[in-house]
Tab-separated table of C-alpha atoms in Angstrom:
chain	number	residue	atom	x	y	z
R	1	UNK	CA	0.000	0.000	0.000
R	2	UNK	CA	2.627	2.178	1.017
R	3	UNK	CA	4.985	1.804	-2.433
R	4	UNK	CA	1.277	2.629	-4.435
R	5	UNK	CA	0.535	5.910	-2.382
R	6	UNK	CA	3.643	6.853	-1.257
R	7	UNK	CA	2.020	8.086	1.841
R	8	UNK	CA	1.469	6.456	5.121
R	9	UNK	CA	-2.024	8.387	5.318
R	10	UNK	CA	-3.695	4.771	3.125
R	11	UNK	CA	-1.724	2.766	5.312
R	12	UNK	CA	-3.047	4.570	8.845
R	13	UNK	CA	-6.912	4.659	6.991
R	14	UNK	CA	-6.624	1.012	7.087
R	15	UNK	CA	-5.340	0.647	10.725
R	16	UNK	CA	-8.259	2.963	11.691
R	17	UNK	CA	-10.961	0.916	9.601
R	18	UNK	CA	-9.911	-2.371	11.702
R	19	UNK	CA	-9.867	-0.341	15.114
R	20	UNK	CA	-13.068	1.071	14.462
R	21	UNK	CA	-15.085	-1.451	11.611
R	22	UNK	CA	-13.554	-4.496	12.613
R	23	UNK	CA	-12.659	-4.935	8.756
R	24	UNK	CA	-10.527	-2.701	6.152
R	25	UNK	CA	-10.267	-3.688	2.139
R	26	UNK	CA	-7.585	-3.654	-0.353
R	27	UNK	CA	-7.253	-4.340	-3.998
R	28	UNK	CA	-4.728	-6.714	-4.239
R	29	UNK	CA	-5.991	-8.465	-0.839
R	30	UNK	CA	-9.284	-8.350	-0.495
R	31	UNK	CA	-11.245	-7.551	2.525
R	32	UNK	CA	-9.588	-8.318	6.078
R	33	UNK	CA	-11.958	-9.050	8.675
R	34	UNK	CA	-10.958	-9.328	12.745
R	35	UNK	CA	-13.722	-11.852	13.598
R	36	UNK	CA	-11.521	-14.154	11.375
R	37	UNK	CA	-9.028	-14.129	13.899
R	38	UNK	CA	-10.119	-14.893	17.480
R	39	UNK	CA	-7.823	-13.839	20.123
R	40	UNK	CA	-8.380	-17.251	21.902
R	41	UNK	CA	-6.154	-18.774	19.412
R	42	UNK	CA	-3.425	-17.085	20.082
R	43	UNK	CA	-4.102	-17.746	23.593
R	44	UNK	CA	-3.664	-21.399	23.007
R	45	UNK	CA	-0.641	-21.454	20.351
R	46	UNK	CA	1.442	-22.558	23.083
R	47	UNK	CA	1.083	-25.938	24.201
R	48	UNK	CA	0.072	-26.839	28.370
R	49	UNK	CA	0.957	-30.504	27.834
R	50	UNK	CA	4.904	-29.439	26.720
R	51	UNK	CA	4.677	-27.555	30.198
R	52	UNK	CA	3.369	-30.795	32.350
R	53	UNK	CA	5.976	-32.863	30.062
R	54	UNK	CA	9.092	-31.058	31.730
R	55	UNK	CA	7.534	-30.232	34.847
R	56	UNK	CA	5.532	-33.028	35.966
R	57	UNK	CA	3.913	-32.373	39.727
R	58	UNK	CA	5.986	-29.130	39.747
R	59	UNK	CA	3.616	-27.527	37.094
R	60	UNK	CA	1.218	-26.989	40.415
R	61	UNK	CA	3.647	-24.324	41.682
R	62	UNK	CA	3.601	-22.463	38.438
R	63	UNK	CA	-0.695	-23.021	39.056
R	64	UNK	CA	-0.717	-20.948	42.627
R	65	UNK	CA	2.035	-18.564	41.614
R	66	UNK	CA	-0.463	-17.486	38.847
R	67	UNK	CA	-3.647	-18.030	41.018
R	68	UNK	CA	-1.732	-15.912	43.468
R	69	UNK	CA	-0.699	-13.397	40.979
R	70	UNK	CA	3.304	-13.894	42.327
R	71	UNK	CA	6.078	-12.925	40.194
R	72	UNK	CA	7.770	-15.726	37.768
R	73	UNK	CA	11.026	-15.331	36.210
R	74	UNK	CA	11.457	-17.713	33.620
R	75	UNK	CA	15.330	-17.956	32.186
R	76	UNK	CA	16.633	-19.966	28.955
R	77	UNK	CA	19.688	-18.788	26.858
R	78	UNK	CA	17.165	-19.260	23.833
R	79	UNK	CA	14.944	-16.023	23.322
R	80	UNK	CA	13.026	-18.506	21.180
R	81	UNK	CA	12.088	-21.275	24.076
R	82	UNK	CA	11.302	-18.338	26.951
R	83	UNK	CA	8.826	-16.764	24.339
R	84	UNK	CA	7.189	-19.902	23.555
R	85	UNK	CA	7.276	-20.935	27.505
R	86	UNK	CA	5.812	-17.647	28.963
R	87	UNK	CA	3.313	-17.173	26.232
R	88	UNK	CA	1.147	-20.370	27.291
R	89	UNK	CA	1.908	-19.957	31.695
R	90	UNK	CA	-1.787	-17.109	32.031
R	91	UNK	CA	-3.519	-20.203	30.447
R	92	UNK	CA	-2.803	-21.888	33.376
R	93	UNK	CA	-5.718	-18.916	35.001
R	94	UNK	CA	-7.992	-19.091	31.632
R	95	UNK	CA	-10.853	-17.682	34.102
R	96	UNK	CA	-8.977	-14.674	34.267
R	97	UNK	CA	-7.973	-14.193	30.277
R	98	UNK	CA	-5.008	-11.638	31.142
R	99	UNK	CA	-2.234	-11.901	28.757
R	100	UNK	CA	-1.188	-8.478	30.120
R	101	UNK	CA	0.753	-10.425	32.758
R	102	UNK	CA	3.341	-11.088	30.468
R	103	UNK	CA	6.350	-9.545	30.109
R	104	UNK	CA	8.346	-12.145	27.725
R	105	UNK	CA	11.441	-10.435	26.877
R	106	UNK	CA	13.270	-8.473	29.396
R	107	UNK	CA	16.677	-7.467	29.478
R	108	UNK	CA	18.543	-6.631	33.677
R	109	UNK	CA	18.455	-3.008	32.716
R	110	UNK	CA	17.293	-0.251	35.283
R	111	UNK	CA	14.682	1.559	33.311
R	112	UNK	CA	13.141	-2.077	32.192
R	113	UNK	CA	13.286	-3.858	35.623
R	114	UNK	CA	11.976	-0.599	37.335
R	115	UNK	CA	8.633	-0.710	35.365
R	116	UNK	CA	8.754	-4.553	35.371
R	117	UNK	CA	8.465	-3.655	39.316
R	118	UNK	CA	5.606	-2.020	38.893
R	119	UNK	CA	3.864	-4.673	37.858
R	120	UNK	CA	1.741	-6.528	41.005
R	121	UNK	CA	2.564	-9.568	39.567
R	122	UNK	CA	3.648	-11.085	36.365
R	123	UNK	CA	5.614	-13.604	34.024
R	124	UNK	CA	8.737	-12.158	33.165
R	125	UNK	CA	11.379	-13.780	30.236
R	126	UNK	CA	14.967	-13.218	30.313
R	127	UNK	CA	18.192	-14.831	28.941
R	128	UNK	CA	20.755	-13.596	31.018
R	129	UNK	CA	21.646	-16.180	33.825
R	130	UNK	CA	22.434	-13.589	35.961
R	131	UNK	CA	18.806	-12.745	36.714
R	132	UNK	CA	18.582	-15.535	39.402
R	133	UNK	CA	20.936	-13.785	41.688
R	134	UNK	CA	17.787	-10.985	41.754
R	135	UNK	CA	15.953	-12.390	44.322
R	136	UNK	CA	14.118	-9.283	44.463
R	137	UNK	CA	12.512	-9.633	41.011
R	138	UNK	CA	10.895	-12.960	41.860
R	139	UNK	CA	8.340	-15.011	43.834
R	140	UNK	CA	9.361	-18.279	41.716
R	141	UNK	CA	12.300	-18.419	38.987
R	142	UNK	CA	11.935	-20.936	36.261
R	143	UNK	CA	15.178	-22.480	34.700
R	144	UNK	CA	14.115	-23.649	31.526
R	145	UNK	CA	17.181	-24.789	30.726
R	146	UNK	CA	17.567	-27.272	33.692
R	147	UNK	CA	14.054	-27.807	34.177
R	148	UNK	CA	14.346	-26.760	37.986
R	149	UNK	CA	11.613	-24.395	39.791
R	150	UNK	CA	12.159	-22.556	42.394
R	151	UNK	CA	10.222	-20.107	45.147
R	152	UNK	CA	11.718	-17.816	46.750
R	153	UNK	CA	12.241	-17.652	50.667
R	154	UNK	CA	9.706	-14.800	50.911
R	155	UNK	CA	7.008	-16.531	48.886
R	156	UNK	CA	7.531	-20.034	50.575
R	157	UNK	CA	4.717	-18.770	53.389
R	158	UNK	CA	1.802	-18.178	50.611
R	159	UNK	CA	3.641	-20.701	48.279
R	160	UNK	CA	2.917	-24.059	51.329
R	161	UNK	CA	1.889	-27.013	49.266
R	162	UNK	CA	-0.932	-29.231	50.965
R	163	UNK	CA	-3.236	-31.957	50.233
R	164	UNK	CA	-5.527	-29.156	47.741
R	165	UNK	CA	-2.413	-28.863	45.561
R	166	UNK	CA	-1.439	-32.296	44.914
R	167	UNK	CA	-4.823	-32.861	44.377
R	168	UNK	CA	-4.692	-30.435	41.638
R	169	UNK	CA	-1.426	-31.621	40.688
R	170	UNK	CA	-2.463	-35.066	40.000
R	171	UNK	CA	-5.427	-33.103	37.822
R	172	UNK	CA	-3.397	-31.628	35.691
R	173	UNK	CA	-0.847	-34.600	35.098
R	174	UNK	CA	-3.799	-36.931	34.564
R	175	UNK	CA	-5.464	-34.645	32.119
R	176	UNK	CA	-1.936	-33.387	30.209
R	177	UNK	CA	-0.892	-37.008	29.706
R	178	UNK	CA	-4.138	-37.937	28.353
R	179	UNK	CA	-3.155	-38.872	24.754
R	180	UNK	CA	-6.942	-38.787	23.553
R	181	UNK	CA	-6.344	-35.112	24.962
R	182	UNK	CA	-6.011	-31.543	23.259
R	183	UNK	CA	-4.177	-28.623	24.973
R	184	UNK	CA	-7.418	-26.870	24.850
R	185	UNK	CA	-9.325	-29.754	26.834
R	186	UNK	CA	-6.430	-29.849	29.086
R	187	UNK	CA	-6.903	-26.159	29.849
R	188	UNK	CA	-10.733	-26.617	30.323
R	189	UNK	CA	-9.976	-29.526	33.082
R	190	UNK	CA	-7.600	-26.953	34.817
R	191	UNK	CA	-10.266	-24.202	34.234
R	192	UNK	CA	-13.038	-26.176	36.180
R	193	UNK	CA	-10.830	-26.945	39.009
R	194	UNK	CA	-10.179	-23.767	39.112
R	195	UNK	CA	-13.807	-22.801	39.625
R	196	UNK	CA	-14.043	-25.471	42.126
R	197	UNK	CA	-11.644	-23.564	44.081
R	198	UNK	CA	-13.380	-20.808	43.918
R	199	UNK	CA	-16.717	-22.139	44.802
R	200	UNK	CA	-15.048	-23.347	47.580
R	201	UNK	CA	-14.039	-19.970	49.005
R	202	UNK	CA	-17.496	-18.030	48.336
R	203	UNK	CA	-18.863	-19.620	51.894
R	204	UNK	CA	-16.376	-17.834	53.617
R	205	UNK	CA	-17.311	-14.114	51.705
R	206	UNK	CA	-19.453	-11.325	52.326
R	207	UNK	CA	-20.755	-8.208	50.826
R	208	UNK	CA	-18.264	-5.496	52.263
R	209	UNK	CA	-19.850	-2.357	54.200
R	210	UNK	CA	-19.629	0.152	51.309
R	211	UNK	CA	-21.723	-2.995	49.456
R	212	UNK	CA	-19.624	-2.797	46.337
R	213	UNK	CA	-18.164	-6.136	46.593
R	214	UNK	CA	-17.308	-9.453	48.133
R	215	UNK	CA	-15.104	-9.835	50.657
R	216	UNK	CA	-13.466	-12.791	52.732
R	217	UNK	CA	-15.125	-13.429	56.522
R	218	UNK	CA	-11.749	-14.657	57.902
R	219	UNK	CA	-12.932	-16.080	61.106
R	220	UNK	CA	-15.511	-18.088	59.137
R	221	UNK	CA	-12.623	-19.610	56.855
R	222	UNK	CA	-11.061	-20.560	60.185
R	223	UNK	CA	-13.723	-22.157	61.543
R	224	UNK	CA	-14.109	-24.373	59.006
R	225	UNK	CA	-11.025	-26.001	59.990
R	226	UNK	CA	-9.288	-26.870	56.617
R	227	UNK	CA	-5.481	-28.242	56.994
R	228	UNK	CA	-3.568	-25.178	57.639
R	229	UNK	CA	-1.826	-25.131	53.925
R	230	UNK	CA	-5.391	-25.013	52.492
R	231	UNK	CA	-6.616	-22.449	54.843
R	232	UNK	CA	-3.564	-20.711	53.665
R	233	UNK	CA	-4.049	-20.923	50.015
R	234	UNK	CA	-7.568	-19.642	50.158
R	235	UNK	CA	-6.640	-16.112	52.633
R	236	UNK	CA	-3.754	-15.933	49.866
R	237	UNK	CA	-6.482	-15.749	47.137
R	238	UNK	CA	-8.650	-13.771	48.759
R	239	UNK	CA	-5.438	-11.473	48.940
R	240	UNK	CA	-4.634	-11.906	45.503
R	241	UNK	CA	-8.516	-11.117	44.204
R	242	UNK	CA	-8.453	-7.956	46.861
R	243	UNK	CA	-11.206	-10.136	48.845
R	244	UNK	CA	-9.449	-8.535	52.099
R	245	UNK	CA	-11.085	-6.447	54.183
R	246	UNK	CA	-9.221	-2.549	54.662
C-alpha cells in the first residue's frame, strides 16, 4: 500500500478501519476481517501438555504462583524457548484471560526492571543467567534450561503445598498425559478446578460495608477447619482477588 501511495495516510486509513469497523479492504488483498481471527487462538498457540511434560507435579507451583498473581522469572539462553514458555503460563488462570501479565522479553536493565516492578505480579522472560541472583525480582524463577523451579524464601509462606495442591497436581498430570487429549481440553480440566476452588471460598465471603463487593469473613474460613496449607491458600487468594477487608 505504502509503495502505491507513497504516503502512510492509506496505510493509517486502514489501521483505523480495523480499530473502528472491525474490517478494512484492499485491492490486491481483499477484505480483512478481525472476527476471522479470534484472540483465543493465540491464547492457546502454546502448548500446556509441553509444560506438564518437563515439569511433571511441579507444574502446580507455576498453578498458585499465577492463582496468586506472584512474580515468575522464567530464564533460557534461547529467546526462542522463553517466548514460547511464557506465552502459554496465564492459560494456566484461563478464568482470568489476562495476557497483560506477560512480560516475555526483558533485558537486567534499570529503566526495564523498574517498570517490570511495577507490575503486582507477572511472568517475566529473560536470557541472562544472571537474573537468578535478583531475588528481588521474583516469587518463583523458572530455569528452563535445567528444568528446575524454584520459590523464593519470601514466597515459601503463601507458596505451602498441601493436600488441595497435589490434588490439583495429580489433575493436571492426569489430564496433560491424556493422549486422547487436546491442549485446549487440558486447559478446560484446569479451568473447572479452578472454579471449584473458587466455589469453595465463596462460603467464607461477604458483601463489604460500602456494598460494592465481596469480601473474605476470615474467622468463618477458620472455623471451618481446613489443613492449615489449604486455609492458607484460600486467605492468599482472597489477597490476591483484593477479597481482604481494609
Amino acid at each position: 500500500m505504502y509503495l502505491k501511495h507513497g504516503s502512510p495516510v492509506k496505510m493509517m486509513e486502514s489501521y483505523i478501519a480495523v480499530l473502528t469497523k472491525g474490517m478494512c479492504q484492499s485491492e490486491e488483498n481483499g477484505s480483512f476481517l478481525s472476527k476471522d481471527f479470534d484472540a483465543r487462538k493465540a491464547y492457546l498457540a502454546g502448548s500446556i501438555k509441553d509444560i506438564v511434560s518437563q515439569f511433571g507435579m511441579e507444574t502446580v507451583i507455576l498453578h498458585t504462583a499465577l492463582m496468586l498473581k506472584k512474580r515468575i522469572v522464567v530464564y533460557h539462553p534461547k529467546i526462542e524457548a522463553v517466548q514460547e514458555f511464557t506465552r502459554t503460563l496465564p492459560a494456566l488462570v484461563w478464568h482470568r484471560q489476562d495476557w497483560t501479565i506477560l512480560h516475555s522479553y526483558v533485558h537486567l536493565d534499570a529503566d526495564e526492571l523498574e517498570a517490570l516492578q511495577m507490575c503486582p505480579g507477572y511472568v517475566a522472560g529473560f536470557v541472562d543467567l544472571e537474573v537468578s541472583n535478583r531475588s528481588d525480582l521474583y516469587d518463583v524463577f523458572v530455569n528452563l534450561a535445567d528444568s528446575e523451579i524454584t520459590i523464593a524464601p519470601l514466597a515459601k509462606e503463601a507458596m505451602t503445598m498441601g493436600k488441595l495442591h497435589k490434588e490439583i497436581g495429580q489433575l493436571i498430570v492426569q489430564s496433560a498425559e491424556d493422549p486422547e487429549k487436546s491442549d485446549s481440553q487440558v486447559i478446560q480440566d484446569i479451568s473447572l478446578k479452578t472454579k471449584e476452588i473458587f466455589t469453595n471460598l465463596a462460603p467464607f465471603s461477604e458483601v463489604s460495608d460500602d456494598g460494592e463487593k465481596r469480601v473474605l469473613n476470615y474467622e468463618a474460613l477458620k472455623q471451618r477447619r481446613f489443613p492449615p496449607a489449604t486455609e492458607n491458600f484460600l486467605y492468599h487468594l482472597a489477597a490476591a482477588e483484593q477479597m481482604l477487608k481494609i
